[in-house]
Tab-separated table of C-alpha atoms in Angstrom:
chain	number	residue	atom	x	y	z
M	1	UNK	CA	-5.747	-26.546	-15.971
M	2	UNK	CA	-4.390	-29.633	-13.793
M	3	UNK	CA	-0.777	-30.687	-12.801
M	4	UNK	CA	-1.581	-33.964	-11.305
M	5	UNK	CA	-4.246	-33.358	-8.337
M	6	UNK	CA	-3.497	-29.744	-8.445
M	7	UNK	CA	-6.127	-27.850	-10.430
M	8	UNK	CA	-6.089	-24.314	-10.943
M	9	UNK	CA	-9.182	-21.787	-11.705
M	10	UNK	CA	-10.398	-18.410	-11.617
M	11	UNK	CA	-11.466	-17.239	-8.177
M	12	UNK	CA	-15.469	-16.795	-7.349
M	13	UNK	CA	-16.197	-13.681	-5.822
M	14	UNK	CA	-17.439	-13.689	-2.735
M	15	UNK	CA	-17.755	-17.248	-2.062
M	16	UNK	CA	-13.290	-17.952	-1.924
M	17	UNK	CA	-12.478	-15.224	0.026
M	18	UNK	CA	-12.424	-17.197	3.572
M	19	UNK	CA	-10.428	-19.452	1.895
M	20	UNK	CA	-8.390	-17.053	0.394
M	21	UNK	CA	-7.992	-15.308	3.911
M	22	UNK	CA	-6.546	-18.648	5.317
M	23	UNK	CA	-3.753	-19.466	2.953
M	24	UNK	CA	-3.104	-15.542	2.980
M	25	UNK	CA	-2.780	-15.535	6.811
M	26	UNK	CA	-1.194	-19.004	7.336
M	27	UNK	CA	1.676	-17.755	4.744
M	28	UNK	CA	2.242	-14.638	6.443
M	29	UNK	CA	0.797	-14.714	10.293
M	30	UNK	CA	2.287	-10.880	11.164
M	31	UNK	CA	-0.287	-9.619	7.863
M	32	UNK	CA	-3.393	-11.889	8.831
M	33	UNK	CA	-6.209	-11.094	6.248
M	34	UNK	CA	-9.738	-11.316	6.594
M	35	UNK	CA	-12.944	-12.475	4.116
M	36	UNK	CA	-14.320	-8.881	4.624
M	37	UNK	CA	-11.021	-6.781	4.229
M	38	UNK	CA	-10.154	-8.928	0.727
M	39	UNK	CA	-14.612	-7.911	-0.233
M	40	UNK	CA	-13.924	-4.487	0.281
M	41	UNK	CA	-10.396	-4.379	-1.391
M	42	UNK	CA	-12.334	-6.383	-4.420
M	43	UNK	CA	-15.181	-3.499	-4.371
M	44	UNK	CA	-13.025	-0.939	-4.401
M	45	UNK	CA	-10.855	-1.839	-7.204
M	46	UNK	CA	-11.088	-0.111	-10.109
M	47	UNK	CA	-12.824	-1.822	-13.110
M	48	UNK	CA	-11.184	-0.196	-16.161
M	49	UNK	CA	-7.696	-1.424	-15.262
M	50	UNK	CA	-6.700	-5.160	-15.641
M	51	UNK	CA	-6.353	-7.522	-13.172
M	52	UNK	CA	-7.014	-11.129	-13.047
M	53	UNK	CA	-6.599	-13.845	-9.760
M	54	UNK	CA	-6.227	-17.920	-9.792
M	55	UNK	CA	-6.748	-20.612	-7.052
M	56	UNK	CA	-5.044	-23.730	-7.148
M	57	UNK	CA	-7.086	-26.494	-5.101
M	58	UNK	CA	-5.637	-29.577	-3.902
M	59	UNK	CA	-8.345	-32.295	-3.701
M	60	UNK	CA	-10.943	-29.405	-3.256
M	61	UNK	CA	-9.203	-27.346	-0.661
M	62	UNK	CA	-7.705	-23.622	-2.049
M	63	UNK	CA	-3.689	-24.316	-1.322
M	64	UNK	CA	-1.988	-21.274	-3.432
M	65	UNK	CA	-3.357	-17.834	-5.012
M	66	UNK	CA	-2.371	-15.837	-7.279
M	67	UNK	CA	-3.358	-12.094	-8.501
M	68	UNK	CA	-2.087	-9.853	-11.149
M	69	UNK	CA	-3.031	-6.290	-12.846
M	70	UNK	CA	-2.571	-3.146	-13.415
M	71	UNK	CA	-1.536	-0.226	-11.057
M	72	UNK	CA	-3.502	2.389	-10.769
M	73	UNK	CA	-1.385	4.019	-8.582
M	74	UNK	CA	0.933	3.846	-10.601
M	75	UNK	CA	-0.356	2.750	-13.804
M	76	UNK	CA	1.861	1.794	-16.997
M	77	UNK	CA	-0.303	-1.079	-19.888
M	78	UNK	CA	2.601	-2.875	-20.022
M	79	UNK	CA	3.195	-3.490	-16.417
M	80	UNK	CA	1.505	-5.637	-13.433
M	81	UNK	CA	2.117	-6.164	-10.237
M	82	UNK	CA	1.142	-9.044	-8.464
M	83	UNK	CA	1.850	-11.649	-5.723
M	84	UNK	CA	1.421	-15.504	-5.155
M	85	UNK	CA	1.072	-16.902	-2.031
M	86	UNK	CA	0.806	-20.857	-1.193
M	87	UNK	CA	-0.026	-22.233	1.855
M	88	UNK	CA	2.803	-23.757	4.272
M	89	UNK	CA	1.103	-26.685	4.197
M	90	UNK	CA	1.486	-26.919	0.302
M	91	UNK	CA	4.953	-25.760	-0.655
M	92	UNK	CA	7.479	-27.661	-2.364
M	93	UNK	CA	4.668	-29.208	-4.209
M	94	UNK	CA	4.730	-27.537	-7.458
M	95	UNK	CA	2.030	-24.726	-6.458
M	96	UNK	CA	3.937	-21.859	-6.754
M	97	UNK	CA	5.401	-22.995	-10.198
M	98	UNK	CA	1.647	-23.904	-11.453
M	99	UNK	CA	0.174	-20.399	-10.396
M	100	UNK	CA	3.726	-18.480	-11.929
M	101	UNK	CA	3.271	-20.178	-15.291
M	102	UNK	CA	-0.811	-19.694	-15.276
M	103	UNK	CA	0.105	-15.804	-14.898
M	104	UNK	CA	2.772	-15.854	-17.390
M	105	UNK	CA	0.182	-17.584	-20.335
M	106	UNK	CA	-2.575	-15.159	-18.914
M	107	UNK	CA	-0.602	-12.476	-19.601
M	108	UNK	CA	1.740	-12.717	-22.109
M	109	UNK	CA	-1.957	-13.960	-24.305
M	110	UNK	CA	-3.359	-10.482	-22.984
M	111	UNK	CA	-0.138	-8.454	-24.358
M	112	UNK	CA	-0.199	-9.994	-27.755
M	113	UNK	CA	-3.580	-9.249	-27.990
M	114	UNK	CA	-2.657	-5.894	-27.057
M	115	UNK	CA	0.541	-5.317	-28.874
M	116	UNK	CA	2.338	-3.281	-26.601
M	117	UNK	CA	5.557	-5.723	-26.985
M	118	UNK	CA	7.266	-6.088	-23.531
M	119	UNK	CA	5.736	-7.540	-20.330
M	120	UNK	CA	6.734	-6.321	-16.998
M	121	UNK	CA	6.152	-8.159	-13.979
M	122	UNK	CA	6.706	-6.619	-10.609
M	123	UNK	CA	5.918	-7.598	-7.341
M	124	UNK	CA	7.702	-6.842	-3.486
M	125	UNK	CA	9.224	-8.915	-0.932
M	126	UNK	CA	10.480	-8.938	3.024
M	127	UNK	CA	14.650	-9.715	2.861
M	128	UNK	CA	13.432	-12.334	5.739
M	129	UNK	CA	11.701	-14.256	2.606
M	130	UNK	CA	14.345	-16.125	1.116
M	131	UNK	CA	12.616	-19.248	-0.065
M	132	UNK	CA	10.145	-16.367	-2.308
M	133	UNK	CA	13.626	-14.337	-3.289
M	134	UNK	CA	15.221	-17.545	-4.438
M	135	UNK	CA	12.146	-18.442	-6.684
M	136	UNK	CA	11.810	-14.928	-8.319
M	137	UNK	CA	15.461	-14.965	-9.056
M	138	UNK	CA	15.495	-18.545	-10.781
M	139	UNK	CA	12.775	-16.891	-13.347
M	140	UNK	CA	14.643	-13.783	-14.055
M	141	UNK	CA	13.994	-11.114	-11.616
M	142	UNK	CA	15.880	-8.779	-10.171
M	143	UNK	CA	15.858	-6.899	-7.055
M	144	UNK	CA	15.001	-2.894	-8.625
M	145	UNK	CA	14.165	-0.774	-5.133
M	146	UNK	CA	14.255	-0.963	-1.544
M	147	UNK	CA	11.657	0.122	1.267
M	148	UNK	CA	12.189	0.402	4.822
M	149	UNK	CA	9.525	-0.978	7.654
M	150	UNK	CA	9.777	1.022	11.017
M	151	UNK	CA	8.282	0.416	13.862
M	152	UNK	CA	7.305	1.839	17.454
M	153	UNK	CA	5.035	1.629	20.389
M	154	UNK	CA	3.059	4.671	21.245
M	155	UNK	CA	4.533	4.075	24.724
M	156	UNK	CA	8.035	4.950	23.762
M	157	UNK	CA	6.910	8.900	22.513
M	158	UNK	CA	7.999	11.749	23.773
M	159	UNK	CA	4.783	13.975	23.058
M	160	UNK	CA	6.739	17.000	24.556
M	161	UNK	CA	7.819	17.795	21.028
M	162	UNK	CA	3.882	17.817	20.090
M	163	UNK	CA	3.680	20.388	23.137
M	164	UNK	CA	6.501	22.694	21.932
M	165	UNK	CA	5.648	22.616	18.397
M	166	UNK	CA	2.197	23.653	18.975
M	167	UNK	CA	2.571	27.285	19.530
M	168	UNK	CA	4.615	27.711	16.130
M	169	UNK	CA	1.980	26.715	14.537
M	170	UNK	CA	-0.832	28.277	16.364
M	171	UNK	CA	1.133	31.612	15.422
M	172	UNK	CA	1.446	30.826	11.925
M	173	UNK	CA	-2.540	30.103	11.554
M	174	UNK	CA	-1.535	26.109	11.492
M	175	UNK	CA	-4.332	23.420	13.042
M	176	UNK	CA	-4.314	20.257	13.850
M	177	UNK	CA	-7.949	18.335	13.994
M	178	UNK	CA	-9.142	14.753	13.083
M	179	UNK	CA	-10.135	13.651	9.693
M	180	UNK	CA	-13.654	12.631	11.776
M	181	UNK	CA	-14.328	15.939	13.143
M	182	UNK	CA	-14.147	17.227	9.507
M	183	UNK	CA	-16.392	14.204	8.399
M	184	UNK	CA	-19.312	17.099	8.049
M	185	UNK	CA	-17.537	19.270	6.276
M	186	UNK	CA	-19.269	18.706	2.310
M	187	UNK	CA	-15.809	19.284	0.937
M	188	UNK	CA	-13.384	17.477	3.005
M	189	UNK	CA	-12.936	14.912	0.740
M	190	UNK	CA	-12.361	16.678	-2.576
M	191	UNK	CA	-9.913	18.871	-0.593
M	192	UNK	CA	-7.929	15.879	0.643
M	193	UNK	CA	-7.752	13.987	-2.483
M	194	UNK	CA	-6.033	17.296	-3.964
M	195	UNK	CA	-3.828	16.960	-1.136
M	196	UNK	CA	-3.014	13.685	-1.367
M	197	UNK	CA	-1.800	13.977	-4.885
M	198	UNK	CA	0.050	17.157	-4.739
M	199	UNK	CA	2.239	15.650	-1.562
M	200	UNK	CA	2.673	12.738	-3.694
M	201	UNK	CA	4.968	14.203	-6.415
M	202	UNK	CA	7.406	14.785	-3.844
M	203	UNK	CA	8.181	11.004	-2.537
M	204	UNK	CA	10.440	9.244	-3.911
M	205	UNK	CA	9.299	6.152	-5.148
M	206	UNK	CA	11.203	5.078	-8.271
M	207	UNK	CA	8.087	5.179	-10.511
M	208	UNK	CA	5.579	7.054	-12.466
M	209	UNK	CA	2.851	7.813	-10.371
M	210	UNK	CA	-1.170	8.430	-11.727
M	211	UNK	CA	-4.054	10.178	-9.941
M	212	UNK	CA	-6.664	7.673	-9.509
M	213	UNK	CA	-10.306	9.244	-9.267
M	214	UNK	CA	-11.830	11.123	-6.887
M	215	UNK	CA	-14.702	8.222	-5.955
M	216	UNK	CA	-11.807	5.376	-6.363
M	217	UNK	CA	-9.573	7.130	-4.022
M	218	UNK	CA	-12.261	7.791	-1.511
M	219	UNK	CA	-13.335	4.066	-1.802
M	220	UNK	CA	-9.914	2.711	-1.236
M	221	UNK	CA	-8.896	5.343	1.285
M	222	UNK	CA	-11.366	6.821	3.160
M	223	UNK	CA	-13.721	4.111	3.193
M	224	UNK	CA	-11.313	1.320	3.636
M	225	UNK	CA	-12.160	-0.892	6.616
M	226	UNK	CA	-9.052	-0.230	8.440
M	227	UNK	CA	-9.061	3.121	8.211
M	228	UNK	CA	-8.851	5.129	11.823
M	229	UNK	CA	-10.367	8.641	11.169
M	230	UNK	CA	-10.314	9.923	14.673
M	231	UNK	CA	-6.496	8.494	14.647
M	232	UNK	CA	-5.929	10.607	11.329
M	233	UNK	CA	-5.069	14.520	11.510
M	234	UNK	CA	-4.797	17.310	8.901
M	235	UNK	CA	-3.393	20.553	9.111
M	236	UNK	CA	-5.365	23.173	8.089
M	237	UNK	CA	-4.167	27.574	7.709
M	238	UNK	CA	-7.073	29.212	8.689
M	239	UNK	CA	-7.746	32.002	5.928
M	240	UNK	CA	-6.353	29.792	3.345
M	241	UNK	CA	-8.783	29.123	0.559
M	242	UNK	CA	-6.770	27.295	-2.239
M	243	UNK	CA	-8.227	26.612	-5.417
M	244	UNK	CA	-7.849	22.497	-5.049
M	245	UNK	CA	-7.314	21.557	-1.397
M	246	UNK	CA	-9.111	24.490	0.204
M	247	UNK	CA	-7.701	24.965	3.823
M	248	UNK	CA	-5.643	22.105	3.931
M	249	UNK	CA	-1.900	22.283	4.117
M	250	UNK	CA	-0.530	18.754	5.240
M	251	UNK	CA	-2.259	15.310	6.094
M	252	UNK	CA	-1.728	11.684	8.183
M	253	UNK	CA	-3.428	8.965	7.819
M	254	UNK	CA	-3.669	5.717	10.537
M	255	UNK	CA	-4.768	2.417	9.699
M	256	UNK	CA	-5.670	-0.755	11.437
M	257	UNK	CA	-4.472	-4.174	10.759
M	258	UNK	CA	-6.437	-7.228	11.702
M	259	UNK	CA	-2.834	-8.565	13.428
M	260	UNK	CA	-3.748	-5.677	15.672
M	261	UNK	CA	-0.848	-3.161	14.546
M	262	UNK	CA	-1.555	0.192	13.435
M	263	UNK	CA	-0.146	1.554	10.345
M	264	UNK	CA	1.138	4.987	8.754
M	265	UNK	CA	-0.813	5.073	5.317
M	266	UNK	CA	0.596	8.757	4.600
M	267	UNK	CA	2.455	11.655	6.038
M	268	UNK	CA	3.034	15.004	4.179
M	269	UNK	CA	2.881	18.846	3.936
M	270	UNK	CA	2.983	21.493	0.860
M	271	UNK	CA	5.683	22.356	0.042
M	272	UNK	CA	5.838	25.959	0.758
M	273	UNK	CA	4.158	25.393	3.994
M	274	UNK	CA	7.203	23.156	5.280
M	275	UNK	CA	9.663	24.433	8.507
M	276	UNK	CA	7.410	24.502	10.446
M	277	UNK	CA	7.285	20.923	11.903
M	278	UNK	CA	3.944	20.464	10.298
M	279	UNK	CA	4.802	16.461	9.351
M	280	UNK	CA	6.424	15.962	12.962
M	281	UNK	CA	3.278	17.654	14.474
M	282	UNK	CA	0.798	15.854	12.857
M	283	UNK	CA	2.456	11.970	13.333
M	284	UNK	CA	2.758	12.964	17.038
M	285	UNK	CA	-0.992	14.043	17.155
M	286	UNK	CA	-1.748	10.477	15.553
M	287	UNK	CA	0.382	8.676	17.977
M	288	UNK	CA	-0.978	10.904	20.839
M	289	UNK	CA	-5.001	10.072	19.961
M	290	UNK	CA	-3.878	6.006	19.874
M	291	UNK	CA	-1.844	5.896	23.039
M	292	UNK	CA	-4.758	8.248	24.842
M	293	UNK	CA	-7.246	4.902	23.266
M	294	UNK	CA	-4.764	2.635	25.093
M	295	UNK	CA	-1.825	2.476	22.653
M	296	UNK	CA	0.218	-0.131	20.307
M	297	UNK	CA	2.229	-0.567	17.782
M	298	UNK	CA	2.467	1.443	14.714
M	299	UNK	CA	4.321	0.635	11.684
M	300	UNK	CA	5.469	2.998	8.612
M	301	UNK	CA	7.186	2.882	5.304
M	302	UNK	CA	9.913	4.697	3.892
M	303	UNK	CA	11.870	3.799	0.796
M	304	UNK	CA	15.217	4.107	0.170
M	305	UNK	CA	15.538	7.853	-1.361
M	306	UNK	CA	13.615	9.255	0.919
M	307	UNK	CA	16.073	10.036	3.478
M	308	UNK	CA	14.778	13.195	5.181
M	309	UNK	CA	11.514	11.312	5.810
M	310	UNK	CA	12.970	8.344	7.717
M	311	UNK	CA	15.735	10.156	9.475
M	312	UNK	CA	12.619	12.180	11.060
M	313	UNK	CA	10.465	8.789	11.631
M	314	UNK	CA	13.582	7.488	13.597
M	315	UNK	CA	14.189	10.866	15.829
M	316	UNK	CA	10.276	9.660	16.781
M	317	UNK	CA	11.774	6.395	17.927
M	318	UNK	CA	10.920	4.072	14.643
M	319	UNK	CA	13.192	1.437	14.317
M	320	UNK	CA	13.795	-0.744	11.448
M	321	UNK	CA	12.470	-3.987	11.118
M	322	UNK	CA	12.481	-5.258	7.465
M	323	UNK	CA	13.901	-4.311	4.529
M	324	UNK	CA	10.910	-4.905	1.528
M	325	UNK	CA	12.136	-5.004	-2.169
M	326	UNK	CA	10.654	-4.531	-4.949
M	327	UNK	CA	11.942	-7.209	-7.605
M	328	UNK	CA	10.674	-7.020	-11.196
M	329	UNK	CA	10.693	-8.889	-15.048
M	330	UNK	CA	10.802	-7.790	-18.147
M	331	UNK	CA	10.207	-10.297	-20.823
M	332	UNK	CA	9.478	-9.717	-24.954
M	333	UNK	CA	6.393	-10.409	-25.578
M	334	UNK	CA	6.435	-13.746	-27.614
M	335	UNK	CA	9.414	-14.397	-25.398
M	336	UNK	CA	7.724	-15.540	-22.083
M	337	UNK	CA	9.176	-18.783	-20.984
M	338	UNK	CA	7.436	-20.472	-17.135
């Protein structure tokens, strides 16, 4: 498909991701990206769900992308989430419009085929990104959730909470130990990924949510590239043997970033195990472990509903530093207009 000397086509995997990397990073400096983190996300993704990804290419060069598909975090066959992304360098030029109106025939062709009658298209932006908000409003969408980024330096802790909370927990049978010291442990990961989705039916995130598979989950999680296990703790009750998640009573996870940031990926305890400080405990044992490696800045995510969560992120010291929203379409199928 060309609109005068823009062409668009299917991405080759492995040989656009650099390319792919630069628009990504050039569009959004604070969220660089890298050939290697976009490989593993692309290995990791899970094959039976949909999902499909365009270029468009300016007199050979890769100016715009765009990707759509299924959730599998939260998967419904009628909805996809997806982004596009041009390069500064290329705005204003039609990109954008070319890439939305490729994804629209994509899918709309893939729903009739299907026969599930409505299309849903979601995808999330910063408030800072007006120029994006503007264009997803023109075409219909409407702003359906908010999430809050906070932020802190591990500097700014005080980890005399950490020190006071530690013999209430040592009294009720509560550790705290890193996700690598447990790396030898044969059922760690089973135990976690029963965790993981029993803590998840408590956030509020203003959508049905699925339990991907044990492997996926471990692939995406666990062996993601910017995943910090000696930054990530989980509480364990020693004596406790449940059925699903064995000792294992809350869990945080700390990422990476290539912009150098660190990131919260999860934070939660069972809920009969909660009053103790448990979730406060185990963030400050996280922050603790970076700023004892030298420190920086970590970053976390709370949406809207889930007031108890960031009312305790900001006694930490998070502050907020963009609002994210998540805007979304629904169209007929038959009915999809560009």
């Amino acid at each position: 498909m060309t609109t005068t000397s823009l062409t668009l086509r299917e991405v080759r995997t492995p040989d656009d991701f650099a390319a792919i990397a630069a628009v990504l990073s050039a569009a959004d400096p604070d969220w660089p990206a890298t050939p290697e983190l976009l490989q593993a996300e692309d290995e990791a993704r899970d094959r039976q769900l949909y999902f499909t990804q365009r270029v468009a290419e300016q007199e050979g060069r890769v100016v715009g992308v765009m990707h759509a598909g299924h959730d599998d975090f939260a998967f419904e066959p009628h909805r996809y989430s997806g982004k596009i992304v041009v390069h500064p360098d290329a705005r204003r030029q039609g990109v954008g419009s070319a890439l939305y109106a490729e994804a629209l025939r994509v899918l709309q062709a893939r729903e009739q085929q299907e026969q599930l009658g409505r299309l849903v298209l979601r995808t999330m932006l910063p408030d800072s990104e007006q120029t994006g908000i503007h264009f997803l409003k023109a075409r219909g969408f409407e702003g359906v959730w908010q999430r809050y980024d906070l932020r802190l330096h591990t500097a700014r802790v005080d980890y005399g909470t950490l020190d006071a909370l530690e013999p209430r927990l040592q009294q009720a049978g509560v550790r705290l130990v890193s996700l690598a010291s447990l790396a030898g442990e044969p059922e760690r990961d089973r135990w976690l990924w029963a965790l993981d989705w029993q803590l998840f039916q408590d956030v509020p995130m203003g959508q049905t949510l699925t339990q991907r598979p044990l492997e996926a989950w471990v692939q995406q999680e666990l062996l993601d590239p910017m995943f910090r296990p000696e930054l990530s703790f989980v509480a364990l009750r020693d004596g406790l043997d449940d059925p699903e998640s064995g000792p294992f009573i809350g869990y945080t996870t700390l990422m990476q970033s290539p912009g150098g940031f660190y990131m919260i990926g999860m934070t939660g305890v069972r809920r009969q195990d909660r009053g103790l400080g448990v979730a406060r405990a185990l963030k400050l044992a996280s922050m603790r472990a970076l700023q004892q490696q030298g420190g920086g800045e970590i970053r976390t995510y709370n949406d809207a509903p889930n007031v108890a969560m960031r009312r305790m992120n900001e006694q930490l010291g998070f502050e907020l530093a963009v609002i994210r929203r998540r805007y979304e379409l629904t169209l007929q199928t038959g009915a999809v207009q560009p």
